[in-house]
Coordinates of C-alpha atoms in Angstrom, one line a residue:
X10 CA 15.0 -42.0 16.9
X11 CA 12.9 -41.8 13.8
X12 CA 11.3 -38.6 15.0
X13 CA 14.8 -37.1 15.7
X14 CA 15.9 -38.0 12.1
X15 CA 12.7 -36.4 10.7
X16 CA 13.2 -33.3 12.7
X17 CA 16.8 -33.1 11.6
X18 CA 15.8 -33.4 7.9
X19 CA 13.1 -30.8 8.4
X20 CA 15.5 -28.4 10.0
X21 CA 18.0 -28.9 7.2
X22 CA 15.4 -28.2 4.6
X23 CA 14.3 -25.0 6.3
X24 CA 17.9 -23.9 6.5
X25 CA 18.5 -24.7 2.9
X26 CA 15.4 -22.7 2.0
X27 CA 16.4 -19.8 4.0
X28 CA 19.8 -19.8 2.5
X29 CA 18.2 -19.9 -1.0
X30 CA 16.0 -16.9 -0.1
X31 CA 19.0 -15.0 1.2
X32 CA 20.9 -15.7 -2.0
X33 CA 18.0 -14.5 -4.1
X34 CA 17.7 -11.4 -2.0
X35 CA 21.5 -10.7 -2.5
X36 CA 21.2 -11.2 -6.2
X37 CA 18.1 -8.9 -6.5
X38 CA 19.9 -6.3 -4.5
X39 CA 23.0 -6.5 -6.7
X40 CA 20.8 -6.3 -9.8
X41 CA 19.1 -3.2 -8.6
X42 CA 22.4 -1.5 -7.7
X43 CA 23.9 -2.4 -11.1
X44 CA 20.8 -1.2 -12.9
X45 CA 20.9 2.1 -11.1
X46 CA 24.6 2.4 -11.9
X47 CA 24.0 1.7 -15.6
X48 CA 21.3 4.4 -15.9
X49 CA 23.7 6.8 -14.1
X50 CA 26.5 6.0 -16.6
X51 CA 24.0 6.8 -19.5
X52 CA 22.9 10.0 -17.8
X53 CA 26.4 11.2 -17.1
X54 CA 27.9 9.9 -20.4
X55 CA 30.4 8.1 -18.1
X56 CA 32.0 5.8 -20.6
X57 CA 35.5 5.9 -21.9
X58 CA 35.6 5.8 -25.7
X59 CA 38.7 4.3 -27.4
X60 CA 39.5 4.1 -31.1
X61 CA 41.6 1.3 -32.7
X62 CA 42.9 1.8 -36.2
X63 CA 42.2 -0.5 -39.1
X64 CA 44.9 -0.4 -41.9
X65 CA 45.2 -1.5 -45.5
X66 CA 47.8 -4.3 -45.3
X67 CA 49.0 -3.7 -48.9
X68 CA 49.5 0.1 -48.6
X69 CA 49.9 0.7 -44.9
X70 CA 47.3 3.4 -44.9
X71 CA 44.8 3.7 -42.2
X72 CA 41.3 3.4 -43.6
X73 CA 39.3 3.8 -40.4
X74 CA 38.8 3.1 -36.7
X75 CA 36.6 0.8 -34.5
X76 CA 35.0 2.7 -31.7
X77 CA 35.1 0.8 -28.3
X78 CA 33.2 2.1 -25.2
X79 CA 34.4 0.9 -21.9
X80 CA 33.1 1.7 -18.3
X81 CA 35.3 2.6 -15.4
X82 CA 36.2 -0.5 -13.4
X83 CA 34.1 -0.6 -10.2
X84 CA 33.0 -2.9 -7.4
X85 CA 29.8 -3.5 -9.3
X86 CA 31.4 -4.1 -12.7
X87 CA 34.9 -5.7 -12.3
X88 CA 35.4 -6.2 -16.0
X89 CA 34.2 -5.0 -19.4
X90 CA 32.7 -8.4 -20.2
X91 CA 30.8 -8.5 -16.9
X92 CA 29.4 -5.0 -17.7
X93 CA 28.2 -5.9 -21.2
X94 CA 26.8 -9.2 -20.0
X95 CA 24.7 -7.4 -17.4
X96 CA 23.4 -4.8 -20.0
X97 CA 22.2 -7.8 -22.1
X98 CA 20.1 -9.0 -19.1
X99 CA 18.2 -5.7 -18.7
X100 CA 15.5 -3.9 -20.6
X101 CA 18.0 -1.1 -21.3
X102 CA 19.7 -2.8 -24.3
X103 CA 18.0 -0.5 -26.9
X104 CA 18.6 2.7 -24.8
X105 CA 22.2 1.8 -24.2
X106 CA 23.0 0.9 -27.8
X107 CA 21.6 4.2 -29.0
X108 CA 23.5 6.0 -26.4
X109 CA 26.8 4.2 -27.3
X110 CA 26.2 4.8 -31.0
X111 CA 25.8 8.6 -30.5
X112 CA 28.7 8.8 -28.1
X113 CA 31.0 7.0 -30.5
X114 CA 30.1 9.3 -33.4
X115 CA 30.4 12.5 -31.3
X116 CA 33.7 11.6 -29.9
X117 CA 35.1 10.4 -33.2
X118 CA 34.4 13.8 -34.7
X119 CA 35.7 15.6 -31.6
X120 CA 39.1 13.8 -31.6
X121 CA 39.9 14.2 -35.3
X122 CA 42.4 17.0 -35.7
X123 CA 44.2 18.9 -38.4
X124 CA 44.1 17.6 -41.9
X125 CA 42.5 14.3 -40.6
X126 CA 39.2 16.2 -40.2
X127 CA 38.8 16.2 -44.0
X128 CA 39.7 12.6 -44.5
X129 CA 36.8 10.2 -45.0
X130 CA 37.9 7.7 -42.4
X131 CA 35.5 4.9 -41.7
X132 CA 34.1 4.5 -38.2
X133 CA 33.1 1.0 -37.1
X134 CA 30.2 1.2 -34.6
X135 CA 29.3 -1.9 -32.7
X136 CA 25.5 -2.5 -32.7
X137 CA 23.3 -5.4 -31.7
X138 CA 21.2 -6.6 -34.6
X139 CA 18.0 -6.5 -32.7
X140 CA 18.4 -2.7 -32.4
X141 CA 18.3 -2.4 -36.1
X142 CA 15.2 -4.5 -36.2
X143 CA 13.5 -2.6 -33.4
X144 CA 10.7 -0.5 -34.7
X145 CA 11.5 2.1 -32.0
X146 CA 14.9 2.7 -33.8
X147 CA 14.5 5.6 -36.2
X148 CA 17.5 5.7 -38.6
X149 CA 16.5 9.2 -39.5
X150 CA 17.8 10.3 -36.1
X151 CA 21.3 8.9 -36.8
X152 CA 21.2 10.7 -40.2
X153 CA 20.4 13.9 -38.4
X154 CA 23.2 13.5 -36.0
X155 CA 25.7 12.7 -38.8
X156 CA 24.6 15.9 -40.6
X157 CA 25.2 17.9 -37.5
X158 CA 28.6 16.3 -37.0
X159 CA 29.6 16.6 -40.7
X160 CA 30.1 12.8 -41.1
X161 CA 28.9 11.1 -44.2
X162 CA 26.7 8.0 -43.8
X163 CA 29.1 6.2 -46.2
X164 CA 31.7 6.5 -43.4
X165 CA 29.6 4.6 -40.9
X166 CA 29.9 0.8 -40.7
X167 CA 27.5 -0.9 -38.4
X168 CA 29.4 -3.8 -36.9
X169 CA 27.1 -6.6 -35.9
X170 CA 28.2 -7.9 -32.6
X171 CA 25.7 -10.5 -31.4
X172 CA 26.9 -13.8 -32.8
X173 CA 23.6 -15.7 -32.7
X174 CA 20.9 -13.0 -32.7
X175 CA 19.9 -13.1 -36.4
X176 CA 17.0 -15.6 -36.8
X177 CA 14.7 -14.2 -39.5
X178 CA 17.4 -13.7 -42.2
X179 CA 14.9 -12.5 -44.9
X180 CA 13.5 -9.8 -42.6
X181 CA 17.0 -8.7 -41.6
X182 CA 18.1 -8.6 -45.2
X183 CA 15.2 -6.2 -46.0
X184 CA 16.1 -4.0 -43.0
X185 CA 19.7 -3.9 -44.1
X186 CA 18.7 -2.9 -47.7
X187 CA 17.0 0.1 -46.2
X188 CA 20.2 1.2 -44.3
X189 CA 22.4 0.6 -47.3
X190 CA 20.2 2.8 -49.4
X191 CA 21.1 5.7 -47.1
X192 CA 24.8 5.0 -47.4
X193 CA 25.6 2.8 -44.3
X194 CA 27.7 -0.3 -44.6
X195 CA 27.7 -3.5 -42.7
X196 CA 30.4 -5.6 -41.0
X197 CA 30.0 -9.1 -39.5
X198 CA 32.2 -9.6 -36.5
X199 CA 33.8 -12.8 -35.1
X200 CA 33.6 -14.7 -38.4
X201 CA 35.3 -18.1 -37.8
X202 CA 34.6 -18.2 -34.1
X203 CA 32.3 -21.1 -34.4
X204 CA 29.1 -19.1 -33.9
X205 CA 28.7 -17.5 -37.3
X206 CA 27.4 -19.7 -40.1
X207 CA 27.9 -19.2 -43.8
X208 CA 24.1 -18.5 -43.9
X209 CA 24.9 -15.2 -42.1
X210 CA 27.3 -14.2 -44.7
X211 CA 25.2 -15.3 -47.7
X212 CA 22.0 -13.4 -46.5
X213 CA 23.5 -10.3 -44.9
X214 CA 26.0 -9.8 -47.7
X215 CA 28.3 -7.6 -45.4
X216 CA 30.7 -5.1 -47.0
X217 CA 33.2 -6.3 -44.4
X218 CA 34.0 -9.7 -42.9
X219 CA 36.0 -9.4 -39.6
X220 CA 37.9 -12.6 -39.0
X221 CA 37.9 -13.7 -35.4
X222 CA 41.2 -13.6 -33.5
X223 CA 41.0 -17.4 -33.0
X224 CA 41.7 -17.7 -36.7
X225 CA 44.5 -15.2 -36.7
X226 CA 46.6 -16.1 -33.7
X227 CA 49.7 -18.1 -34.9
X228 CA 48.2 -18.5 -38.3
X229 CA 51.7 -18.5 -39.8
X230 CA 52.2 -21.8 -38.0
X231 CA 48.8 -23.5 -38.3
X232 CA 47.8 -25.1 -41.6
X233 CA 44.2 -25.6 -40.6
X234 CA 43.7 -22.0 -39.9
X235 CA 45.4 -21.1 -43.2
X236 CA 43.1 -23.4 -45.1
X237 CA 39.9 -21.8 -43.6
X238 CA 41.1 -18.3 -44.1
X239 CA 41.9 -19.2 -47.8
X240 CA 38.3 -20.5 -48.2
X241 CA 36.9 -17.2 -46.7
X242 CA 39.1 -15.2 -49.0
X243 CA 37.8 -17.1 -51.9
X244 CA 34.2 -16.4 -50.8
X245 CA 35.0 -12.7 -50.2
X246 CA 36.4 -12.3 -53.6
X247 CA 33.2 -13.7 -55.3
X248 CA 30.9 -11.7 -53.0
X249 CA 33.0 -8.5 -53.4
X250 CA 33.4 -8.3 -49.7
X251 CA 36.5 -7.0 -47.9
X252 CA 38.2 -9.0 -45.1
X253 CA 39.5 -7.5 -41.9
X254 CA 41.8 -9.7 -39.8
X255 CA 41.4 -8.9 -36.1
X256 CA 43.6 -9.6 -33.2
X257 CA 47.0 -9.4 -34.9
X258 CA 49.7 -9.3 -32.2
X259 CA 52.8 -10.7 -33.8
X260 CA 54.8 -9.5 -36.8
X261 CA 54.8 -13.1 -38.2
X262 CA 51.0 -13.0 -38.4
X263 CA 51.0 -9.7 -40.0
X264 CA 53.6 -10.7 -42.6
X265 CA 51.7 -14.0 -43.4
X266 CA 48.3 -12.2 -43.9
X267 CA 49.8 -9.5 -46.1
X268 CA 51.6 -12.0 -48.2
X269 CA 48.3 -14.0 -48.9
X270 CA 46.5 -10.8 -49.8
X271 CA 44.3 -10.0 -46.8
X272 CA 42.8 -6.6 -47.4
X273 CA 42.8 -4.9 -44.0
X274 CA 44.0 -5.6 -40.4
X275 CA 43.4 -4.6 -36.8
X276 CA 45.3 -5.5 -33.6
X277 CA 47.9 -4.6 -31.1
X278 CA 50.7 -5.1 -33.6
X279 CA 49.2 -2.2 -35.6
X280 CA 47.7 0.0 -33.0
X281 CA 46.2 -0.4 -29.5
X282 CA 42.8 1.1 -28.7
X283 CA 43.4 4.7 -27.4
X284 CA 41.3 7.7 -26.4
X285 CA 43.1 9.8 -28.9
X286 CA 42.9 8.9 -32.5
X287 CA 46.2 7.7 -33.9
X288 CA 47.0 6.2 -37.4
X289 CA 47.9 2.6 -37.5
X290 CA 51.5 1.5 -37.9
X291 CA 52.7 -1.6 -39.7
X292 CA 56.2 -2.7 -40.7
X293 CA 56.6 -2.7 -44.4
X294 CA 59.7 -4.6 -45.4
X295 CA 62.7 -2.9 -43.7
X296 CA 60.9 0.2 -42.7
X297 CA 57.9 1.3 -40.8
X298 CA 55.0 3.1 -42.5
X299 CA 53.1 5.2 -40.0
X300 CA 50.1 5.8 -42.3
X301 CA 50.2 8.0 -45.4
X302 CA 48.4 11.3 -45.3
X303 CA 47.7 11.0 -49.0
X304 CA 44.0 10.6 -49.8
X305 CA 43.2 6.9 -50.7
X306 CA 40.3 4.9 -52.0
X307 CA 38.6 2.8 -49.4
X308 CA 37.8 0.1 -51.9

């Protein structure tokens, strides 16, 4: 009887091991297929680029756009989050980031029409902090591209997207000083999400703080969110930083934020991401302002 039990356990262990090996084989096969697809996407420039407007809440004028790159949904990548999560697991992060940056700038210039071509709109480009720190990254290449496209460095805002990537703050501060000396500006994304610390804001001294949507949704009804946003506004005023409220979907949110003096805003209530560039639209009192064509100061 004991021999039968031992044999049963041994068989069960072998079965479990074979199942594990099969699972590993499946995962490796999927990884290889996804990696091949990613490289093909880069080679063919097969990403959709969308632009979402950012508006001045006090004047209703559009100051710029965030560039968002999205892959075509497929069997390998069923969602945008899944796609970008996979990119972060590969050794193609640097290559992909540079590809996205160039694609965003090129398509931004291509899709500006009429008198908008001569407007100094800002373009917010998502970028992983480690790319800026990477010695392989030559900022002169970006300057050359901007020169060819007729975009001023002062129009480009590097939006830092990785919430916990900055470790050596002093080194990163030095690197950012170099970029700022060339005219670029910095935005810190997802502030208030629980990942970003005040240390990030203090050391990086961004020109823009983008408030996470978790702080914005139903802020007109939540006193805790209101208090935190008020504190961040106080800091921004002292640091001479501009605040952008993200994820605004309700008119009540927009009204509240405008009334307390938030500088800029972004969200579905103002304008959804679109392939074609459109000015933001916010409700000002009893009328709608679709974005003035008058030239305005960005600060």
